[in-house]
Amino acid sequence: MSAFAGTKGYSEQAPALFERYERLSFEASHGAIIGLIPKSGRAIGAGTGRDAAALARRGHHVVAVEPTAAFRKAAALRHPSPRISWIDDGLPDLRVVTALGAAFDFVLISAVWMHLDAQERAQAMPVVARLMARGAVLAMTLRHGPVPPGRLIYAVSPEETVRLASQAGLRCLMNTNENAKGYANLQAGVRWSRRVFYR
């Protein structure tokens, strides 16, 4: 069982959620930021493996951080690549990733930040910033809207996110708000904020 409280509900719903998330391509989900992603280097990003695989195809060596075992195992099977290392770790501490001693050129935190409470978010941002190389990019998507049954999701303020990033030495490059792209989230009235930061 994962030690990360924010993963509550994901193991039980993993098979259905995995297929649902895989239906939307990396380009459809993150097209707005593709021009800001470094062309190669070291990257962090995981989820169902869709994003990790897309970054690997772009020339990155990806550390795919996923604390939910069901997602991590399914993702590694769906998206095998010698450029992807799958790691059982999670925010706010990222202890395993930090212990690698690596500096990353791109960090993708997509649909994750809302699983951290206010104290965890304040703790996590400087941890993430310290993992970034000089000139690295951090891309985040923040979920707003109704909470699905059985999940642990907190209200996240885009303004708070920008403030925490600024305090950690990051500069905001992109600040946008978007409708959900997946049918279920769109029908539920879910909206997203996208924030991109530069170190």
mmCIF file of C-alpha atoms in Angstrom:
data_model
loop_
_atom_site.group_PDB
_atom_site.id
_atom_site.type_symbol
_atom_site.label_atom_id
_atom_site.label_comp_id
_atom_site.label_asym_id
_atom_site.label_seq_id
_atom_site.Cartn_x
_atom_site.Cartn_y
_atom_site.Cartn_z
ATOM 1 C CA MET A 1 0.000 0.000 0.000
ATOM 2 C CA SER A 2 1.307 3.425 -0.921
ATOM 3 C CA ALA A 3 2.476 5.726 1.862
ATOM 4 C CA PHE A 4 1.238 8.769 -0.050
ATOM 5 C CA ALA A 5 -2.197 9.889 1.163
ATOM 6 C CA GLY A 6 -3.023 11.656 -2.103
ATOM 7 C CA THR A 7 -3.173 8.346 -3.977
ATOM 8 C CA LYS A 8 -6.332 7.346 -2.092
ATOM 9 C CA GLY A 9 -8.841 5.696 -4.424
ATOM 10 C CA TYR A 10 -6.479 5.216 -7.345
ATOM 11 C CA SER A 11 -5.482 1.593 -6.723
ATOM 12 C CA GLU A 12 -9.122 0.492 -6.603
ATOM 13 C CA GLN A 13 -10.005 2.398 -9.784
ATOM 14 C CA ALA A 14 -6.690 1.904 -11.588
ATOM 15 C CA PRO A 15 -7.787 -0.311 -14.537
ATOM 16 C CA ALA A 16 -10.631 1.987 -15.617
ATOM 17 C CA LEU A 17 -8.677 5.184 -14.958
ATOM 18 C CA PHE A 18 -5.615 3.880 -16.766
ATOM 19 C CA GLU A 19 -7.522 3.272 -19.994
ATOM 20 C CA ARG A 20 -9.409 6.562 -19.679
ATOM 21 C CA TYR A 21 -6.220 8.588 -19.256
ATOM 22 C CA GLU A 22 -4.477 6.756 -22.103
ATOM 23 C CA ARG A 23 -7.208 7.763 -24.582
ATOM 24 C CA LEU A 24 -5.970 11.358 -24.617
ATOM 25 C CA SER A 25 -2.637 11.869 -26.348
ATOM 26 C CA PHE A 26 0.302 13.777 -24.895
ATOM 27 C CA GLU A 27 -0.104 16.374 -27.638
ATOM 28 C CA ALA A 28 -3.811 16.839 -26.890
ATOM 29 C CA SER A 29 -3.117 17.202 -23.174
ATOM 30 C CA HIS A 30 0.042 19.300 -23.294
ATOM 31 C CA GLY A 31 0.104 20.887 -26.745
ATOM 32 C CA ALA A 32 0.173 24.361 -25.203
ATOM 33 C CA ILE A 33 3.584 23.759 -23.640
ATOM 34 C CA ILE A 34 5.367 21.632 -26.222
ATOM 35 C CA GLY A 35 7.365 24.619 -27.456
ATOM 36 C CA LEU A 36 8.673 25.186 -23.918
ATOM 37 C CA ILE A 37 9.906 21.629 -23.339
ATOM 38 C CA PRO A 38 13.701 21.289 -23.679
ATOM 39 C CA LYS A 39 14.624 19.170 -26.699
ATOM 40 C CA SER A 40 16.523 16.590 -24.642
ATOM 41 C CA GLY A 41 18.062 15.990 -21.232
ATOM 42 C CA ARG A 42 16.735 14.546 -17.991
ATOM 43 C CA ALA A 43 13.022 14.737 -17.216
ATOM 44 C CA ILE A 44 10.548 13.752 -14.498
ATOM 45 C CA GLY A 45 7.015 12.726 -15.468
ATOM 46 C CA ALA A 46 4.917 9.569 -15.170
ATOM 47 C CA GLY A 47 1.210 8.883 -14.599
ATOM 48 C CA THR A 48 -0.004 6.150 -16.966
ATOM 49 C CA GLY A 49 3.280 6.322 -18.865
ATOM 50 C CA ARG A 50 1.825 8.318 -21.749
ATOM 51 C CA ASP A 51 3.731 11.453 -20.741
ATOM 52 C CA ALA A 52 6.921 9.593 -19.815
ATOM 53 C CA ALA A 53 6.900 7.815 -23.181
ATOM 54 C CA ALA A 54 6.324 11.060 -25.074
ATOM 55 C CA LEU A 55 9.262 12.696 -23.303
ATOM 56 C CA ALA A 56 11.448 9.654 -23.984
ATOM 57 C CA ARG A 57 10.572 9.851 -27.701
ATOM 58 C CA ARG A 58 11.663 13.486 -27.620
ATOM 59 C CA GLY A 59 15.125 12.430 -26.445
ATOM 60 C CA HIS A 60 14.814 12.707 -22.687
ATOM 61 C CA HIS A 61 16.005 10.219 -20.107
ATOM 62 C CA VAL A 62 12.907 10.063 -17.932
ATOM 63 C CA VAL A 63 12.573 9.296 -14.244
ATOM 64 C CA ALA A 64 8.942 8.243 -14.048
ATOM 65 C CA VAL A 65 7.699 8.810 -10.502
ATOM 66 C CA GLU A 66 4.477 6.963 -9.661
ATOM 67 C CA PRO A 67 3.480 5.942 -6.110
ATOM 68 C CA THR A 68 0.471 3.828 -7.138
ATOM 69 C CA ALA A 69 1.790 0.338 -7.897
ATOM 70 C CA ALA A 70 -1.103 -0.581 -10.207
ATOM 71 C CA PHE A 71 -0.442 2.460 -12.398
ATOM 72 C CA ARG A 72 3.331 2.024 -12.320
ATOM 73 C CA LYS A 73 3.242 -1.645 -13.369
ATOM 74 C CA ALA A 74 0.655 -1.116 -16.102
ATOM 75 C CA ALA A 75 2.535 1.922 -17.420
ATOM 76 C CA ALA A 76 5.859 0.086 -17.597
ATOM 77 C CA LEU A 77 4.176 -2.705 -19.590
ATOM 78 C CA ARG A 78 2.319 -0.324 -21.937
ATOM 79 C CA HIS A 79 5.271 1.984 -22.546
ATOM 80 C CA PRO A 80 8.535 -0.003 -22.388
ATOM 81 C CA SER A 81 11.592 2.133 -23.100
ATOM 82 C CA PRO A 82 15.254 2.027 -22.120
ATOM 83 C CA ARG A 83 14.984 5.781 -21.621
ATOM 84 C CA ILE A 84 12.415 5.427 -18.789
ATOM 85 C CA SER A 85 13.247 4.445 -15.194
ATOM 86 C CA TRP A 86 10.160 3.678 -13.107
ATOM 87 C CA ILE A 87 10.375 4.742 -9.466
ATOM 88 C CA ASP A 88 8.046 4.240 -6.493
ATOM 89 C CA ASP A 89 8.158 7.716 -4.960
ATOM 90 C CA GLY A 90 5.946 10.736 -4.507
ATOM 91 C CA LEU A 91 5.463 14.283 -3.342
ATOM 92 C CA PRO A 92 5.973 16.145 -1.111
ATOM 93 C CA ASP A 93 9.368 14.610 -0.278
ATOM 94 C CA LEU A 94 10.534 12.796 -3.430
ATOM 95 C CA ARG A 95 13.118 11.065 -1.238
ATOM 96 C CA VAL A 96 14.088 8.416 -3.796
ATOM 97 C CA VAL A 97 14.483 10.921 -6.641
ATOM 98 C CA THR A 98 16.428 13.329 -4.447
ATOM 99 C CA ALA A 99 18.795 10.513 -3.457
ATOM 100 C CA LEU A 100 19.717 10.070 -7.131
ATOM 101 C CA GLY A 101 21.601 13.358 -6.951
ATOM 102 C CA ALA A 102 20.549 14.251 -10.513
ATOM 103 C CA ALA A 103 19.597 17.649 -11.926
ATOM 104 C CA PHE A 104 16.598 17.641 -14.276
ATOM 105 C CA ASP A 105 15.956 19.808 -17.339
ATOM 106 C CA PHE A 106 12.180 19.324 -17.400
ATOM 107 C CA VAL A 107 9.695 18.435 -14.667
ATOM 108 C CA LEU A 108 6.052 17.661 -15.459
ATOM 109 C CA ILE A 109 3.590 17.675 -12.539
ATOM 110 C CA SER A 110 0.309 16.969 -14.276
ATOM 111 C CA ALA A 111 -2.918 16.396 -12.315
ATOM 112 C CA VAL A 112 -0.955 15.769 -9.108
ATOM 113 C CA TRP A 113 -0.665 19.016 -7.147
ATOM 114 C CA MET A 114 -4.323 18.950 -6.040
ATOM 115 C CA HIS A 115 -3.644 15.719 -4.098
ATOM 116 C CA LEU A 116 -1.410 17.652 -1.668
ATOM 117 C CA ASP A 117 -2.782 19.699 1.211
ATOM 118 C CA ALA A 118 -1.554 23.257 1.825
ATOM 119 C CA GLN A 119 1.294 22.198 4.110
ATOM 120 C CA GLU A 120 2.446 19.512 1.672
ATOM 121 C CA ARG A 121 2.347 21.952 -1.246
ATOM 122 C CA ALA A 122 4.524 24.422 0.670
ATOM 123 C CA GLN A 123 6.927 21.587 1.480
ATOM 124 C CA ALA A 124 6.968 20.167 -2.059
ATOM 125 C CA MET A 125 7.736 23.256 -4.134
ATOM 126 C CA PRO A 126 11.285 23.871 -2.844
ATOM 127 C CA VAL A 127 11.983 20.121 -3.146
ATOM 128 C CA VAL A 128 11.011 20.250 -6.821
ATOM 129 C CA ALA A 129 12.974 23.464 -7.406
ATOM 130 C CA ARG A 130 16.134 21.898 -5.957
ATOM 131 C CA LEU A 131 15.859 19.031 -8.453
ATOM 132 C CA MET A 132 15.860 21.428 -11.409
ATOM 133 C CA ALA A 133 19.018 22.303 -13.322
ATOM 134 C CA ARG A 134 19.757 25.935 -14.113
ATOM 135 C CA GLY A 135 17.542 26.834 -17.079
ATOM 136 C CA ALA A 136 15.127 23.949 -16.399
ATOM 137 C CA VAL A 137 11.371 24.141 -16.952
ATOM 138 C CA LEU A 138 8.611 23.016 -14.572
ATOM 139 C CA ALA A 139 5.156 22.502 -16.089
ATOM 140 C CA MET A 140 2.123 22.035 -13.838
ATOM 141 C CA THR A 141 -1.586 21.455 -14.382
ATOM 142 C CA LEU A 142 -3.963 22.255 -11.529
ATOM 143 C CA ARG A 143 -7.428 20.686 -11.361
ATOM 144 C CA HIS A 144 -10.503 22.686 -10.308
ATOM 145 C CA GLY A 145 -13.978 21.268 -9.895
ATOM 146 C CA PRO A 146 -16.034 18.549 -8.215
ATOM 147 C CA VAL A 147 -14.183 15.752 -6.419
ATOM 148 C CA PRO A 148 -14.833 12.219 -7.738
ATOM 149 C CA PRO A 149 -16.090 9.746 -5.104
ATOM 150 C CA GLY A 150 -13.370 7.987 -3.156
ATOM 151 C CA ARG A 151 -10.570 10.404 -4.071
ATOM 152 C CA LEU A 152 -8.598 12.870 -1.957
ATOM 153 C CA ILE A 153 -8.474 16.214 -3.778
ATOM 154 C CA TYR A 154 -7.914 19.689 -2.313
ATOM 155 C CA ALA A 155 -8.833 23.085 -3.701
ATOM 156 C CA VAL A 156 -5.666 24.542 -5.231
ATOM 157 C CA SER A 157 -5.135 28.230 -5.881
ATOM 158 C CA PRO A 158 -3.146 29.143 -9.017
ATOM 159 C CA GLU A 159 -2.040 32.315 -7.216
ATOM 160 C CA GLU A 160 -0.698 30.263 -4.300
ATOM 161 C CA THR A 161 1.163 28.037 -6.760
ATOM 162 C CA VAL A 162 2.852 31.008 -8.426
ATOM 163 C CA ARG A 163 3.754 32.446 -5.021
ATOM 164 C CA LEU A 164 5.293 29.184 -3.803
ATOM 165 C CA ALA A 165 7.261 28.846 -7.029
ATOM 166 C CA SER A 166 8.525 32.416 -6.769
ATOM 167 C CA GLN A 167 9.642 31.814 -3.188
ATOM 168 C CA ALA A 168 11.555 28.751 -4.430
ATOM 169 C CA GLY A 169 13.392 30.857 -7.024
ATOM 170 C CA LEU A 170 11.271 30.019 -10.075
ATOM 171 C CA ARG A 171 9.910 32.498 -12.625
ATOM 172 C CA CYS A 172 6.456 32.073 -14.185
ATOM 173 C CA LEU A 173 6.514 31.662 -17.994
ATOM 174 C CA MET A 174 2.907 30.645 -18.656
ATOM 175 C CA ASN A 175 -0.318 31.289 -16.799
ATOM 176 C CA THR A 176 -3.438 29.923 -18.527
ATOM 177 C CA ASN A 177 -6.859 28.496 -17.699
ATOM 178 C CA GLU A 178 -8.482 25.751 -19.769
ATOM 179 C CA ASN A 179 -11.570 23.589 -20.000
ATOM 180 C CA ALA A 180 -11.145 19.871 -19.399
ATOM 181 C CA LYS A 181 -10.318 17.864 -22.533
ATOM 182 C CA GLY A 182 -11.537 14.417 -21.483
ATOM 183 C CA TYR A 183 -15.279 13.805 -21.924
ATOM 184 C CA ALA A 184 -15.985 12.724 -18.314
ATOM 185 C CA ASN A 185 -14.216 15.739 -16.791
ATOM 186 C CA LEU A 186 -15.788 18.103 -19.308
ATOM 187 C CA GLN A 187 -19.259 16.801 -18.446
ATOM 188 C CA ALA A 188 -18.489 17.172 -14.727
ATOM 189 C CA GLY A 189 -17.495 20.827 -15.117
ATOM 190 C CA VAL A 190 -13.816 20.321 -14.369
ATOM 191 C CA ARG A 191 -11.435 23.106 -15.356
ATOM 192 C CA TRP A 192 -7.644 23.246 -15.378
ATOM 193 C CA SER A 193 -5.033 25.903 -14.758
ATOM 194 C CA ARG A 194 -1.655 25.539 -16.433
ATOM 195 C CA ARG A 195 1.443 27.104 -14.898
ATOM 196 C CA VAL A 196 4.942 26.856 -16.369
ATOM 197 C CA PHE A 197 8.017 27.988 -14.489
ATOM 198 C CA TYR A 198 11.678 28.569 -15.350
ATOM 199 C CA ARG A 199 14.692 28.225 -13.088
#
